[in-house]
Coordinates of C-alpha atoms in Angstrom, one line a residue:
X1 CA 28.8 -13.8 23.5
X2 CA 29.0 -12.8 27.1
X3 CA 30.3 -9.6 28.4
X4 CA 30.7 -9.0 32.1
X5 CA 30.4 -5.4 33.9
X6 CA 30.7 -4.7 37.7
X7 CA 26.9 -3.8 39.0
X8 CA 25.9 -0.5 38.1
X9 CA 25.5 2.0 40.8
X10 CA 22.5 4.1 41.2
X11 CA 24.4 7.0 38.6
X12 CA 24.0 4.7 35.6
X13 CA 20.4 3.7 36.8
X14 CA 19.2 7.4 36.7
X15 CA 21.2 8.3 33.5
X16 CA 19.3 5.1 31.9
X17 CA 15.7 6.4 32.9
X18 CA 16.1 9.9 31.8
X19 CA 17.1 8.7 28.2
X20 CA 13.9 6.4 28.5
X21 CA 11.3 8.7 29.7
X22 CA 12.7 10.8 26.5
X23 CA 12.8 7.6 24.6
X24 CA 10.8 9.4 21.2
X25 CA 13.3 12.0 21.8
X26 CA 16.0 9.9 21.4
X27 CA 14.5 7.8 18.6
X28 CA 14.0 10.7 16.7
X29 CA 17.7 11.4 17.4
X30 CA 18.7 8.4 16.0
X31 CA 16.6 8.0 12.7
X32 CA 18.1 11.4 12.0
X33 CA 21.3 10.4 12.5
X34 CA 21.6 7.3 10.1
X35 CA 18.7 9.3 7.4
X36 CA 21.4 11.7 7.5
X37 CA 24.6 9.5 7.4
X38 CA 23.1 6.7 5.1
X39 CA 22.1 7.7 1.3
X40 CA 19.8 4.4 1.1
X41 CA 17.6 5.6 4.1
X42 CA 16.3 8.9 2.9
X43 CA 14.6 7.0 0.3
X44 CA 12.5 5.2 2.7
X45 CA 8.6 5.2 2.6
X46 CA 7.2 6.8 6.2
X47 CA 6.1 3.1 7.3
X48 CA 9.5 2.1 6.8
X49 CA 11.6 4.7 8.7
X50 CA 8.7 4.0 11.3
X51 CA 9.8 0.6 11.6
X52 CA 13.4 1.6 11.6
X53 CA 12.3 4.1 14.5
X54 CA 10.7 0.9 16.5
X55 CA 13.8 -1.4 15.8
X56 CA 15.8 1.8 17.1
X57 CA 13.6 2.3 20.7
X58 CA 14.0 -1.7 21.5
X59 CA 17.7 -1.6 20.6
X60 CA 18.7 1.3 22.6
X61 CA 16.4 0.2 26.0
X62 CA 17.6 -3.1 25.4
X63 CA 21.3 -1.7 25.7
X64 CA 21.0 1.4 28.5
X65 CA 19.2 -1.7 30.9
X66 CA 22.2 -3.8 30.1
X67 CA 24.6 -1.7 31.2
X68 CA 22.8 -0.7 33.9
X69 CA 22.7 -4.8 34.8
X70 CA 25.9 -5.4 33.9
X71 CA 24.9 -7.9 31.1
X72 CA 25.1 -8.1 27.7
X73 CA 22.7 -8.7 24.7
X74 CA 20.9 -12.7 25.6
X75 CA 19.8 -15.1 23.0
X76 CA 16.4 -13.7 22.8
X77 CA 17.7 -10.7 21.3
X78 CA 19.9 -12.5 19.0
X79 CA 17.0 -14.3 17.7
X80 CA 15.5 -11.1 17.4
X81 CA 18.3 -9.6 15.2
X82 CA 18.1 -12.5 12.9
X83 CA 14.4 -12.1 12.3
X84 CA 15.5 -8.3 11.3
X85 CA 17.9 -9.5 9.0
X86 CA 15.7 -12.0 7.4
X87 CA 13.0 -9.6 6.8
X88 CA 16.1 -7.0 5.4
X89 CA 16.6 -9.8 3.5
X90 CA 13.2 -10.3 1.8
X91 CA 12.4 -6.4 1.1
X92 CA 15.4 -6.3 -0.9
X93 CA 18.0 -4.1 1.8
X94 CA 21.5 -4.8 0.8
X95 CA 23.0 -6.1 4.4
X96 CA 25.9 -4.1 4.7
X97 CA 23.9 -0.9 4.8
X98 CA 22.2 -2.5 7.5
X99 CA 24.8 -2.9 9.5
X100 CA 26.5 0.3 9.0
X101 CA 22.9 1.7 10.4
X102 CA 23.4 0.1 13.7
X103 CA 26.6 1.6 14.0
X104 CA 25.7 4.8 13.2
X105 CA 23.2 4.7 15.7
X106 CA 25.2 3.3 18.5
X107 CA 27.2 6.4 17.8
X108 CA 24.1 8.5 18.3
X109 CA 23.0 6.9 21.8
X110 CA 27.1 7.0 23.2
X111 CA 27.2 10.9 21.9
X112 CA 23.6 11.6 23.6
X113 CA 24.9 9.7 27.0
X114 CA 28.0 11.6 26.7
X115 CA 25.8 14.9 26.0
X116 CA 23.3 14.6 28.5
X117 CA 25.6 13.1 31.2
X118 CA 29.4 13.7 31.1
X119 CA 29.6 15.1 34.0
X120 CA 28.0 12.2 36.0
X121 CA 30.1 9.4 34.7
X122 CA 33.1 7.8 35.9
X123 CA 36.0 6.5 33.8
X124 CA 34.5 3.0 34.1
X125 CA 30.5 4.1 33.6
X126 CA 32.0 5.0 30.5
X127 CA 34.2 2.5 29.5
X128 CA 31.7 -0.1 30.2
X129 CA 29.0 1.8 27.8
X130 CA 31.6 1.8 24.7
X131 CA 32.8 -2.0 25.5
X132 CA 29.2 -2.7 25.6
X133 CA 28.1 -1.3 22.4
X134 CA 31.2 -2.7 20.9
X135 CA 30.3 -6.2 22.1
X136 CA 26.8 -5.6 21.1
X137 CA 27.8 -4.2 17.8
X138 CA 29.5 -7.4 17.1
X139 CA 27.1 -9.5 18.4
X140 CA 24.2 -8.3 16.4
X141 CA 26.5 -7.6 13.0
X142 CA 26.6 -11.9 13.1
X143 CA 23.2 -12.5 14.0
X144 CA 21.8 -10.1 11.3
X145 CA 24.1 -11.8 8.8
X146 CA 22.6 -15.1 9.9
X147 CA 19.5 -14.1 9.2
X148 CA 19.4 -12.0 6.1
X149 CA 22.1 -15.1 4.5
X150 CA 19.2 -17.8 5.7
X151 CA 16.4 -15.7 4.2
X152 CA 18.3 -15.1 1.2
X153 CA 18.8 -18.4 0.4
X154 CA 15.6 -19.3 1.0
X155 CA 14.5 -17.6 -1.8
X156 CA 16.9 -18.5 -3.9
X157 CA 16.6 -22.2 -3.7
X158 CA 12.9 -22.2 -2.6
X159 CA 11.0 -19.8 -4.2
X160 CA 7.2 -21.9 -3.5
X161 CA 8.2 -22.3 0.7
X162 CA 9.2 -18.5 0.8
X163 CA 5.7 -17.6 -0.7
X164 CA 4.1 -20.1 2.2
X165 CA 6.3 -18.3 4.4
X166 CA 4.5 -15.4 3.5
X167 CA 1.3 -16.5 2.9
X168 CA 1.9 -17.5 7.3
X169 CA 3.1 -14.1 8.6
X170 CA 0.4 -12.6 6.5
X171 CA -2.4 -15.0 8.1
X172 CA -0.2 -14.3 11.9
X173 CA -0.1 -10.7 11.5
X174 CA 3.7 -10.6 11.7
X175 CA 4.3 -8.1 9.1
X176 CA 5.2 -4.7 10.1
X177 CA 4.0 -2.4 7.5
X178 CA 2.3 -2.7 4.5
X179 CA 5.7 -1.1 2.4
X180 CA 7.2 -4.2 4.3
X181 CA 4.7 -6.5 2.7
X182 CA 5.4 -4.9 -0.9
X183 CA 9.4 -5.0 -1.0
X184 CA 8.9 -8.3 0.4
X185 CA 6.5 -9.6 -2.3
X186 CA 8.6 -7.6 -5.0
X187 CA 11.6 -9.3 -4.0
X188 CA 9.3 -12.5 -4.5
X189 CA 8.0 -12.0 -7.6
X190 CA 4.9 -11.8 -6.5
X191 CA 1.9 -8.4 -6.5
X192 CA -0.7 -9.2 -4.0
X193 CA -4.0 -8.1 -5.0
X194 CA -5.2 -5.3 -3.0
X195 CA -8.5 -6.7 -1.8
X196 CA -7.5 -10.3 -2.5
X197 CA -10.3 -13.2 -1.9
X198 CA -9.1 -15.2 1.6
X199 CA -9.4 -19.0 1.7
X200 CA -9.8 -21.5 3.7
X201 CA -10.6 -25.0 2.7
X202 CA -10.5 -28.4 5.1
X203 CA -11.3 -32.0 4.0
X204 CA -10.3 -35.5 4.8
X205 CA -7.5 -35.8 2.7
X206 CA -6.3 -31.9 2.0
X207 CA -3.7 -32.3 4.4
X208 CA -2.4 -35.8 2.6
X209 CA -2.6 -34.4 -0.6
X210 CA -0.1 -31.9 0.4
X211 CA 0.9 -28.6 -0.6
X212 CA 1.3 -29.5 -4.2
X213 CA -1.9 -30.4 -4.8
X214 CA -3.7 -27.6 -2.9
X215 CA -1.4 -24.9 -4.9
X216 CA -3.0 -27.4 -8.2
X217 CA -6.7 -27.1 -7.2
X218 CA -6.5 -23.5 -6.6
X219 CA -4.4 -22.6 -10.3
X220 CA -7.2 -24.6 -12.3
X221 CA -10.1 -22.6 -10.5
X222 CA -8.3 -19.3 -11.1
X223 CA -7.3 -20.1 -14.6
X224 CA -11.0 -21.6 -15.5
X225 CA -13.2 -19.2 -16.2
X226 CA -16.1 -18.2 -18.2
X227 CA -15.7 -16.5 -21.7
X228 CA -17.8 -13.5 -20.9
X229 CA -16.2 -12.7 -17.5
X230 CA -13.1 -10.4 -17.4
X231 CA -9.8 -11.2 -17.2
X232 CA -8.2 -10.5 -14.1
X233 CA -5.6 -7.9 -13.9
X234 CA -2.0 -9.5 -15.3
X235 CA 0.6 -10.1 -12.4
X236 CA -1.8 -11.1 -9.8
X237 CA -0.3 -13.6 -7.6
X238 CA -1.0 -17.0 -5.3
X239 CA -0.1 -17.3 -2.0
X240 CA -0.8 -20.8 -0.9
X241 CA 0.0 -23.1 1.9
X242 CA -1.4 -26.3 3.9
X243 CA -0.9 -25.4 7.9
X244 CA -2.8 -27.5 10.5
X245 CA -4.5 -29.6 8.4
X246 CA -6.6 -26.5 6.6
X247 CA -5.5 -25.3 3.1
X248 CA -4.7 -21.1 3.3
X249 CA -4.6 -19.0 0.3
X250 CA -4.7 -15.2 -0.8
X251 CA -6.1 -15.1 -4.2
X252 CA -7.1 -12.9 -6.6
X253 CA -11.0 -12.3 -7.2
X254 CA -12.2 -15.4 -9.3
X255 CA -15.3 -16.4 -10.2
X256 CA -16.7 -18.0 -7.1
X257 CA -18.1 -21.0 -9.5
X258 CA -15.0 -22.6 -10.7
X259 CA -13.4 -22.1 -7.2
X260 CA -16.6 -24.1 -6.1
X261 CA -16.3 -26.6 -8.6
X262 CA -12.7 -27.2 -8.2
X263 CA -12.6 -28.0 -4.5
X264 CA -15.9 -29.4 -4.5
X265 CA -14.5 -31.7 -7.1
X266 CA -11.8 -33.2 -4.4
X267 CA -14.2 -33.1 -1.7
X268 CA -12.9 -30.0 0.4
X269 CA -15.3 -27.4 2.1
X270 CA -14.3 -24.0 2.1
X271 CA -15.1 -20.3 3.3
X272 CA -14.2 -17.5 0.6
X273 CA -14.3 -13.8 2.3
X274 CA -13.5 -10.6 0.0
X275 CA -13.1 -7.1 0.2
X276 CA -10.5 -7.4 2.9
X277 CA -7.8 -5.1 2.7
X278 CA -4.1 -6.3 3.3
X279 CA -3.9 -4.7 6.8
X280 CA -7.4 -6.8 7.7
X281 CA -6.0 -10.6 6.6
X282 CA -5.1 -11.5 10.0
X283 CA -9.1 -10.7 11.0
X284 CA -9.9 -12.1 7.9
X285 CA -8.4 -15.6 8.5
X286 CA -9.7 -15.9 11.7
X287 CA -13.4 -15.2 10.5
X288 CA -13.1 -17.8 7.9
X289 CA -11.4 -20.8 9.8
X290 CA -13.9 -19.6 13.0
X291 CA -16.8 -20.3 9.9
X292 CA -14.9 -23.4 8.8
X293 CA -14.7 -25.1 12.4
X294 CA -18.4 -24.2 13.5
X295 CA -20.9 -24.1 10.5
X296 CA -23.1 -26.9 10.6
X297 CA -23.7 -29.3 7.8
X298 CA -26.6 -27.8 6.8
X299 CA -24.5 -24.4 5.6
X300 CA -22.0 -26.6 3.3
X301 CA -25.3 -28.2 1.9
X302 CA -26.7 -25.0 0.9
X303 CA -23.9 -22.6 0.2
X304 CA -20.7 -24.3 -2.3
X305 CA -19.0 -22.0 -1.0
X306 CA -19.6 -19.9 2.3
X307 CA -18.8 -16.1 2.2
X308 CA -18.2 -13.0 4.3
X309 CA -22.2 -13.3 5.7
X310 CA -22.0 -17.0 6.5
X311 CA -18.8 -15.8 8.5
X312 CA -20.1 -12.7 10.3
X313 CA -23.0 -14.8 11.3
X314 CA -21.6 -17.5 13.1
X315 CA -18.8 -15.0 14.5
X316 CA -21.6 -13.1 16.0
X317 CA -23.8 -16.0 17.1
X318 CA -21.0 -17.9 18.7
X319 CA -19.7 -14.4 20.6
X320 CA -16.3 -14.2 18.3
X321 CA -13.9 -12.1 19.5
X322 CA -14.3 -10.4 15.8
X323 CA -17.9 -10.6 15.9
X324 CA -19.5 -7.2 13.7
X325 CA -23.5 -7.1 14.5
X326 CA -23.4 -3.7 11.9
X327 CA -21.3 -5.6 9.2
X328 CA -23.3 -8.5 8.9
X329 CA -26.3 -6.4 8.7
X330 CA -24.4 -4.3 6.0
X331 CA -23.2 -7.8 4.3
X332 CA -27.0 -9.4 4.5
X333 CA -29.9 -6.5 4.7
X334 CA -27.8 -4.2 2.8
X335 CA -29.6 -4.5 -0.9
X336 CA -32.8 -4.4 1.6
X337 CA -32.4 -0.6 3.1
X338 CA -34.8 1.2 0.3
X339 CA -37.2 -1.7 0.0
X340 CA -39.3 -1.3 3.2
X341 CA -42.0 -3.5 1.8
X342 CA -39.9 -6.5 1.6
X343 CA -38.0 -6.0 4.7
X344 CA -41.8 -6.1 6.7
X345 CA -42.6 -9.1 4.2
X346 CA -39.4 -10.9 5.5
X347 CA -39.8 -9.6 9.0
X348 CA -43.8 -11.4 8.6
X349 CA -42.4 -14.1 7.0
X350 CA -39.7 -15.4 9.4
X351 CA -42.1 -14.7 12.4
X352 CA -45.0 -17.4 10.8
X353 CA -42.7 -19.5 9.1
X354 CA -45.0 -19.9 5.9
X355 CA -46.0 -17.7 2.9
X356 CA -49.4 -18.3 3.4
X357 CA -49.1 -17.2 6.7
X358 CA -47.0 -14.3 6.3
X359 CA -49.3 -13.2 3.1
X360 CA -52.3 -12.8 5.9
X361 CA -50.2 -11.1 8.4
X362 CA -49.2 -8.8 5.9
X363 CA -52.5 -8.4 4.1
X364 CA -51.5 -9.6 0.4
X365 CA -52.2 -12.4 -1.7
X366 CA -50.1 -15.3 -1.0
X367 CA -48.6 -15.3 -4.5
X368 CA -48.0 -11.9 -3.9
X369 CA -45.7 -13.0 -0.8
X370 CA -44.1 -15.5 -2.9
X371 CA -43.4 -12.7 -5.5
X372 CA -42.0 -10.9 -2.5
X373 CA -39.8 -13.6 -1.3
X374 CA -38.0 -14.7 -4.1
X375 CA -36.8 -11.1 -4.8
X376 CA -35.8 -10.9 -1.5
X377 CA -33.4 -13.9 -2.6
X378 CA -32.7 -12.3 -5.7
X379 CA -31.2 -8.9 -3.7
X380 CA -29.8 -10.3 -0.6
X381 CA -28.6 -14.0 -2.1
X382 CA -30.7 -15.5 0.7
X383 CA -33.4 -18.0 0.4
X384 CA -35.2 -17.2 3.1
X385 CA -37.3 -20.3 2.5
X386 CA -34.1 -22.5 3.4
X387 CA -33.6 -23.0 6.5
X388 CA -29.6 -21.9 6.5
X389 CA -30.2 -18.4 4.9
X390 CA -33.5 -18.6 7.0
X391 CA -30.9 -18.4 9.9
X392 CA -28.5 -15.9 8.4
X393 CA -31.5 -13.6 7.6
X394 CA -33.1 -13.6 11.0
X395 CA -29.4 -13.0 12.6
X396 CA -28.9 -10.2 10.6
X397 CA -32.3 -8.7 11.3
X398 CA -32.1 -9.1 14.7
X399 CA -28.7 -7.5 15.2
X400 CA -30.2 -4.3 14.2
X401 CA -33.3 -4.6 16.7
X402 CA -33.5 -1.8 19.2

């Protein structure tokens, strides 16, 4: 929808960047405006009003530098408005409260213009703010409803592609706040752990066998599991999804063996990272496929599956943007710190290559060294007589080096 104004002179230009270099000012203004008019928004976690506060900021700038042009609201901003209502959609925010919140704070940015700067507008500076936010109004009221009726019946009819839908802004980073994440997932039926296990699987025919069949592999492994380890917490949920040829999930800790066994079973190799927060998938996801794209064979034939340390190494030794030298000596060296005898017998050992050697260097009996070694592997999980955890050993000791 197209709305035409004459060209703004410079009167409407300076009113538009005094409002702008007061822009939290105004923000503030307007949050407390529709917290105030609107029951539904006092109710609102911090995040979220924060997000409303952001939404508010772009709407108004947008506006004030279309007046100034002369313009109206483009397509990009459409588009825009029918993400918003799609995402209104999935954290459960009934649409016309929604709408009546953009009108209440079009009211609030026409009273501050009128408060600030009466006295410096004409008739038609004035008349072409009010058709503008009346256009705009409009406008947005149908591209919100587009969105938040799409996303609805997404859900309703789809219930497996929302989740992937998910699962993909989760791996993207396109949620905005974590409160955002939980009304979305609650409206899904779905609580996400909150230090889920991150997936990432590839393999000849993962992306043949299709989303079905990845969604399969991944419910036998978490539903396999050994008598004596415990249940997982009830209401745990899968996000799943195939995307470029790799299979993504968000899981719930499992036992790493029957995750193993499962995709080893249909030929896929994987990389399993834990201990990352909701905030932290984004990094996540981009350590594990980094690991999946660059480990050698050698790491698949050692490791079933590889893990946070296989990740950090090759992030680090390859100069990834997400590259941690002090986590991957956390993740590796970590069960070493208050065993200063077998970090000098590793340090001896990776230098000569040989327990016999490293037995004279460090002045013990080789079975002694041996002894040393395989607790080393017993602490840190790490062979460091094969040659992969060799590698992840010596990367991790060497990122700590002064």
């Amino acid at each position: 929808m197209s709305v035409h104004h004459p060209s703004a002179d410079a009167g409407r230009r300076e009113i538009r960047d005094e409002l702008l270099a007061d822009l939290e000012g105004v923000t503030t203004s307007i949050v407390e405006a529709v917290t105030a008019e609107i029951p539904a928004y006092t109710v609102l976690a911090p995040a979220q009003l924060e997000e409303v506060g952001a939404i508010a900021a772009w709407g108004t700038a947008r506006v004030l530098d279309a007046w100034v042009e002369g313009t109206s609201l483009d397509e990009a901003d459409l588009q825009r408005f029918r993400g918003i209502g799609a995402a209104r959609a999935l954290d459960g925010r009934p649409l016309p409260v929604v709408l009546r919140a953009y009108r209440v704070a079009g009211s609030s940015v026409t009273d501050l213009v009128a408060a600030r700067a009466l006295d410096r507008l004409s008739v038609a500076d004035a008349l072409a703010l009010a058709r503008l936010w009346m256009a705009s109004i409009d406008a947005l009221s149908e591209a919100l409803y587009a969105g938040h009726a799409a996303a609805t019946v997404r859900i309703s009819d789809d219930r497996e592609l929302a989740l992937g839908d998910l699962l993909a802004d989760l791996v993207a980073g396109r949620h905005a706040t974590r409160s955002a994440i939980a009304d979305r997932s609650r409206q899904l039926g779905v609580r996400l752990p909150e230090h889920p296990l991150v997936l990432v699987a590839t393999g000849g025919s993962l992306a043949e066998a299709g989303e079905a069949a990845w969604a399969s592999c991944l419910a036998q492994a978490c539903t396999t599991q050994p008598s004596s380890a415990p249940a997982p917490p009830s209401g745990l949920g899968r996000l799943t999804r195939v995307q470029d040829g790799l299979g993504l999930a968000v899981l719930p800790q499992v036992p790493r063996g029957a995750l193993a066994a499962a995709l080893r079973a249909r030929g896929w190799s994987a990389v399993a990272l834990g201990g990352h927060g909701i905030d932290d998938l984004p990094r996540a996801f981009r350590l594990a496929e980094h690991a999946l794209t660059h480990a050698p064979a050698r790491a698949f034939e050692a490791r079933d599956l590889l893990d946070d340390a296989d990740a950090a190494a090759l992030a680090l030794a390859s100069g990834h943007r997400d590259a941690d030298a002090a986590r991957l000596h956390r993740l590796v060296l970590g069960p070493l710190g208050r065993h200063p005898v077998l970090l000098h017998s590793l340090d001896v050992y990776l230098a000569t290559g040989s327990a016999s050697d490293a037995a004279t260097s460090a002045g013990c009996h080789p079975q002694t060294m041996r002894q040393r070694l395989r607790r080393i592997g017993e602490l840190t999980g790490r062979d460091p007589r094969r040659g992969w955890d060799r590698f992840v050993l010596e990367l991790a000791r060497l990122s700590q080096r002064d």
